[in-house]
Amino acid sequence: EVRLVESGGGLVKPGGSLRLSCAASGFTFSSYTMNWVRQAPGKGLEWVSSITTSSSYIYYADSVKGRFTISRDNAKNSLYLQMNSLRAEDTAMYYCAKVRGSDSGPDYWGLGTLVTVSS
Amino acid sequence: NFMLTQPHSVSESPGKTVTISCTRSSGSIANNYVQWYQQRPGSSPTTVIYEDNQRPSAVPDRFSGSIDSSSNSASLTISGLKTEDEADYYCQSYDSSNHGVFGGGTKLTVL
């Protein structure tokens, strides 16, 4: 059974930093591209970032480029999102998602971790 | 980059059929696969359609997906509506720069 468990969310002041983690199990983590997707309270889904299997290709939404860094540790079956210079508009539930295959979207999602940016 | 536009909300009665559209603003809808996700209140999204028209094994065959190049749109059709189908539905694709794109979501009410 595919399992994705996010952690690391919390309350942070504007300008602060957080590091999200996603522990993966139930599949060969090193064989799949992974995504971070977020959802602001009461709003729709927003793609944040993607990382390919060996971290060769990394992509970011314009809204987070230069502030967020995605990474993975295949030995630990873990995905990360380092978030710096946080803004109020980054407040959201952050989901870790496994991507099905080339040009296909996420097929499994975690339960999410909530990030609140507020003074 | 392109946008995916969905109706804000749709409603239909139990047992009926509903179709939710997802229109791509530029570039061909056929250029990149479209996925559809269901999200019930307080829950994570789950996949109901992937790669335009493929259905995960756990999803009932009442759910189907298609694309239409003439309208440059994708559609999710749910037949034999059940109250449990009431949820938000999102379409998703990727652009030429491998950036994910989500539609704004459609709230389905089954009344």
GROMACS .gro file of C-alpha atoms in nm:
model
  230
    1GLU     CA    1   0.000   0.000   0.000
    2VAL     CA    2   0.137   0.340  -0.101
    3ARG     CA    3   0.179   0.568   0.198
    4LEU     CA    4   0.295   0.930   0.203
    5VAL     CA    5   0.325   1.105   0.538
    6GLU     CA    6   0.408   1.475   0.550
    7SER     CA    7   0.549   1.654   0.853
    8GLY     CA    8   0.714   1.979   0.949
    9GLY     CA    9   0.426   2.222   0.911
   10GLY     CA   10   0.338   2.481   1.170
   11LEU     CA   11   0.304   2.849   1.250
   12VAL     CA   12   0.584   3.074   1.129
   13LYS     CA   13   0.627   3.451   1.107
   14PRO     CA   14   0.655   3.630   0.773
   15GLY     CA   15   1.011   3.608   0.648
   16GLY     CA   16   1.072   3.286   0.839
   17SER     CA   17   1.163   2.938   0.722
   18LEU     CA   18   1.026   2.586   0.747
   19ARG     CA   19   1.138   2.248   0.617
   20LEU     CA   20   0.869   2.002   0.518
   21SER     CA   21   0.935   1.630   0.497
   22CYS     CA   22   0.747   1.347   0.332
   23ALA     CA   23   0.813   0.986   0.429
   24ALA     CA   24   0.722   0.742   0.152
   25SER     CA   25   0.653   0.370   0.173
   26GLY     CA   26   0.479   0.095  -0.020
   27PHE     CA   27   0.652   0.162  -0.354
   28THR     CA   28   1.001   0.197  -0.501
   29PHE     CA   29   1.051   0.561  -0.411
   30SER     CA   30   1.364   0.606  -0.623
   31SER     CA   31   1.171   0.517  -0.941
   32TYR     CA   32   0.916   0.796  -0.932
   33THR     CA   33   0.901   1.170  -0.982
   34MET     CA   34   0.755   1.345  -0.679
   35ASN     CA   35   0.555   1.665  -0.647
   36TRP     CA   36   0.458   1.915  -0.379
   37VAL     CA   37   0.110   2.061  -0.421
   38ARG     CA   38  -0.053   2.314  -0.189
   39GLN     CA   39  -0.403   2.431  -0.112
   40ALA     CA   40  -0.476   2.761   0.060
   41PRO     CA   41  -0.773   2.755   0.300
   42GLY     CA   42  -1.096   2.739   0.100
   43LYS     CA   43  -0.909   2.758  -0.231
   44GLY     CA   44  -0.809   2.521  -0.511
   45LEU     CA   45  -0.503   2.309  -0.568
   46GLU     CA   46  -0.177   2.475  -0.672
   47TRP     CA   47   0.123   2.285  -0.805
   48VAL     CA   48   0.440   2.395  -0.622
   49SER     CA   49   0.736   2.186  -0.736
   50SER     CA   50   0.852   1.863  -0.901
   51ILE     CA   51   1.168   1.656  -0.872
   52THR     CA   52   1.262   1.366  -1.095
   53THR     CA   53   1.394   1.031  -0.977
   54SER     CA   54   1.764   1.116  -0.944
   55SER     CA   55   1.705   1.487  -0.883
   56SER     CA   56   1.832   1.561  -1.232
   57TYR     CA   57   1.536   1.782  -1.316
   58ILE     CA   58   1.367   2.018  -1.074
   59TYR     CA   59   1.083   2.257  -1.147
   60TYR     CA   60   0.914   2.531  -0.945
   61ALA     CA   61   0.601   2.741  -0.973
   62ASP     CA   62   0.682   3.107  -1.037
   63SER     CA   63   0.518   3.193  -0.705
   64VAL     CA   64   0.785   3.005  -0.506
   65LYS     CA   65   1.091   3.009  -0.733
   66GLY     CA   66   1.396   3.144  -0.554
   67ARG     CA   67   1.239   3.092  -0.210
   68PHE     CA   68   1.159   2.719  -0.199
   69THR     CA   69   1.395   2.426  -0.261
   70ILE     CA   70   1.277   2.072  -0.329
   71SER     CA   71   1.506   1.776  -0.262
   72ARG     CA   72   1.491   1.404  -0.204
   73ASP     CA   73   1.691   1.131  -0.034
   74ASN     CA   74   1.626   0.802  -0.214
   75ALA     CA   75   1.818   0.608   0.051
   76LYS     CA   76   1.575   0.735   0.313
   77ASN     CA   77   1.263   0.723   0.092
   78SER     CA   78   1.206   1.088   0.175
   79LEU     CA   79   1.105   1.407  -0.002
   80TYR     CA   80   1.170   1.755   0.134
   81LEU     CA   81   1.065   2.114   0.077
   82GLN     CA   82   1.280   2.390   0.225
   83MET     CA   83   1.071   2.706   0.242
   84ASN     CA   84   1.244   3.039   0.302
   85SER     CA   85   1.124   3.400   0.304
   86LEU     CA   86   0.775   3.284   0.380
   87ARG     CA   87   0.481   3.512   0.307
   88ALA     CA   88   0.123   3.520   0.426
   89GLU     CA   89   0.013   3.393   0.085
   90ASP     CA   90   0.215   3.073   0.141
   91THR     CA   91  -0.035   2.973   0.410
   92ALA     CA   92  -0.177   2.642   0.290
   93MET     CA   93  -0.201   2.270   0.334
   94TYR     CA   94   0.103   2.119   0.163
   95TYR     CA   95   0.063   1.778   0.002
   96CYS     CA   96   0.335   1.539  -0.106
   97ALA     CA   97   0.231   1.347  -0.418
   98LYS     CA   98   0.376   1.056  -0.612
   99VAL     CA   99   0.364   1.097  -0.990
  100ARG     CA  100   0.237   0.805  -1.195
  101GLY     CA  101   0.473   0.835  -1.490
  102SER     CA  102   0.612   1.049  -1.766
  103ASP     CA  103   0.370   1.334  -1.843
  104SER     CA  104   0.114   1.183  -1.609
  105GLY     CA  105   0.002   1.357  -1.294
  106PRO     CA  106   0.007   1.260  -0.929
  107ASP     CA  107  -0.160   0.930  -0.848
  108TYR     CA  108  -0.116   0.913  -0.470
  109TRP     CA  109  -0.132   1.197  -0.222
  110GLY     CA  110  -0.041   1.231   0.143
  111LEU     CA  111  -0.271   1.371   0.411
  112GLY     CA  112  -0.090   1.701   0.405
  113THR     CA  113   0.080   1.928   0.657
  114LEU     CA  114  -0.052   2.274   0.737
  115VAL     CA  115   0.173   2.577   0.708
  116THR     CA  116   0.048   2.904   0.857
  117VAL     CA  117   0.244   3.223   0.798
  118SER     CA  118   0.129   3.493   1.036
  119SER     CA  119   0.271   3.747   1.276
  120ASN     CA  120   0.183   2.875  -2.004
  121PHE     CA  121  -0.185   2.798  -2.021
  122MET     CA  122  -0.483   2.792  -1.788
  123LEU     CA  123  -0.741   2.522  -1.731
  124THR     CA  124  -1.091   2.662  -1.681
  125GLN     CA  125  -1.363   2.467  -1.505
  126PRO     CA  126  -1.718   2.566  -1.411
  127HIS     CA  127  -1.732   2.679  -1.050
  128SER     CA  128  -2.017   2.447  -0.965
  129VAL     CA  129  -2.256   2.191  -1.111
  130SER     CA  130  -2.552   2.014  -0.959
  131GLU     CA  131  -2.761   1.715  -1.056
  132SER     CA  132  -2.998   1.463  -0.906
  133PRO     CA  133  -2.908   1.114  -0.788
  134GLY     CA  134  -2.911   0.859  -1.069
  135LYS     CA  135  -2.852   1.121  -1.337
  136THR     CA  136  -2.540   1.193  -1.542
  137VAL     CA  137  -2.322   1.502  -1.508
  138THR     CA  138  -2.029   1.626  -1.717
  139ILE     CA  139  -1.761   1.863  -1.589
  140SER     CA  140  -1.556   2.046  -1.848
  141CYS     CA  141  -1.196   2.164  -1.837
  142THR     CA  142  -1.095   2.402  -2.114
  143ARG     CA  143  -0.732   2.470  -2.201
  144SER     CA  144  -0.662   2.836  -2.281
  145SER     CA  145  -0.376   2.787  -2.528
  146GLY     CA  146  -0.200   2.498  -2.692
  147SER     CA  147  -0.373   2.175  -2.779
  148ILE     CA  148  -0.551   1.977  -2.508
  149ALA     CA  149  -0.402   1.670  -2.672
  150ASN     CA  150  -0.043   1.787  -2.614
  151ASN     CA  151  -0.035   1.672  -2.250
  152TYR     CA  152  -0.231   1.417  -2.053
  153VAL     CA  153  -0.518   1.538  -1.835
  154GLN     CA  154  -0.590   1.396  -1.492
  155TRP     CA  155  -0.900   1.437  -1.277
  156TYR     CA  156  -0.904   1.440  -0.896
  157GLN     CA  157  -1.186   1.411  -0.648
  158GLN     CA  158  -1.156   1.589  -0.314
  159ARG     CA  159  -1.413   1.542  -0.044
  160PRO     CA  160  -1.428   1.799   0.238
  161GLY     CA  161  -1.142   1.757   0.483
  162SER     CA  162  -0.970   1.491   0.273
  163SER     CA  163  -0.677   1.468   0.035
  164PRO     CA  164  -0.739   1.449  -0.339
  165THR     CA  165  -0.775   1.109  -0.501
  166THR     CA  166  -0.735   1.019  -0.867
  167VAL     CA  167  -1.051   0.932  -1.060
  168ILE     CA  168  -0.910   0.961  -1.414
  169TYR     CA  169  -0.551   0.966  -1.538
  170GLU     CA  170  -0.397   1.008  -1.883
  171ASP     CA  171  -0.716   1.156  -2.033
  172ASN     CA  172  -0.941   0.852  -2.001
  173GLN     CA  173  -0.782   0.584  -1.783
  174ARG     CA  174  -0.955   0.483  -1.465
  175PRO     CA  175  -0.774   0.347  -1.157
  176SER     CA  176  -0.894  -0.001  -1.069
  177ALA     CA  177  -1.062   0.116  -0.749
  178VAL     CA  178  -1.270   0.381  -0.925
  179PRO     CA  179  -1.616   0.265  -1.043
  180ASP     CA  180  -1.685   0.262  -1.416
  181ARG     CA  181  -1.948   0.531  -1.361
  182PHE     CA  182  -1.654   0.771  -1.397
  183SER     CA  183  -1.514   0.835  -1.744
  184GLY     CA  184  -1.285   1.089  -1.904
  185SER     CA  185  -1.239   1.222  -2.255
  186ILE     CA  186  -1.077   1.500  -2.451
  187ASP     CA  187  -1.222   1.700  -2.741
  188SER     CA  188  -0.981   1.877  -2.970
  189SER     CA  189  -1.256   2.082  -3.135
  190SER     CA  190  -1.339   2.256  -2.807
  191ASN     CA  191  -0.986   2.214  -2.670
  192SER     CA  192  -1.126   2.069  -2.356
  193ALA     CA  193  -1.131   1.763  -2.136
  194SER     CA  194  -1.441   1.627  -1.970
  195LEU     CA  195  -1.520   1.415  -1.668
  196THR     CA  196  -1.852   1.235  -1.688
  197ILE     CA  197  -2.014   1.071  -1.389
  198SER     CA  198  -2.317   0.855  -1.456
  199GLY     CA  199  -2.563   0.706  -1.210
  200LEU     CA  200  -2.485   0.983  -0.963
  201LYS     CA  201  -2.469   0.893  -0.596
  202THR     CA  202  -2.471   1.124  -0.298
  203GLU     CA  203  -2.118   1.003  -0.219
  204ASP     CA  204  -1.999   1.162  -0.546
  205GLU     CA  205  -2.059   1.505  -0.396
  206ALA     CA  206  -1.712   1.662  -0.384
  207ASP     CA  207  -1.478   1.907  -0.552
  208TYR     CA  208  -1.326   1.790  -0.881
  209TYR     CA  209  -1.003   1.924  -1.029
  210CYS     CA  210  -0.849   1.872  -1.370
  211GLN     CA  211  -0.469   1.881  -1.404
  212SER     CA  212  -0.208   1.878  -1.677
  213TYR     CA  213   0.152   1.989  -1.739
  214ASP     CA  214   0.280   2.266  -1.962
  215SER     CA  215   0.575   2.249  -2.200
  216SER     CA  216   0.810   2.350  -1.917
  217ASN     CA  217   0.697   2.057  -1.704
  218HIS     CA  218   0.510   2.288  -1.469
  219GLY     CA  219   0.191   2.147  -1.325
  220VAL     CA  220  -0.134   2.325  -1.401
  221PHE     CA  221  -0.460   2.271  -1.210
  222GLY     CA  222  -0.805   2.388  -1.301
  223GLY     CA  223  -0.983   2.602  -1.046
  224GLY     CA  224  -1.204   2.315  -0.933
  225THR     CA  225  -1.572   2.235  -0.969
  226LYS     CA  226  -1.802   2.178  -0.676
  227LEU     CA  227  -2.043   1.895  -0.754
  228THR     CA  228  -2.368   1.893  -0.561
  229VAL     CA  229  -2.588   1.586  -0.578
  230LEU     CA  230  -2.934   1.687  -0.467
   0.00000   0.00000   0.00000
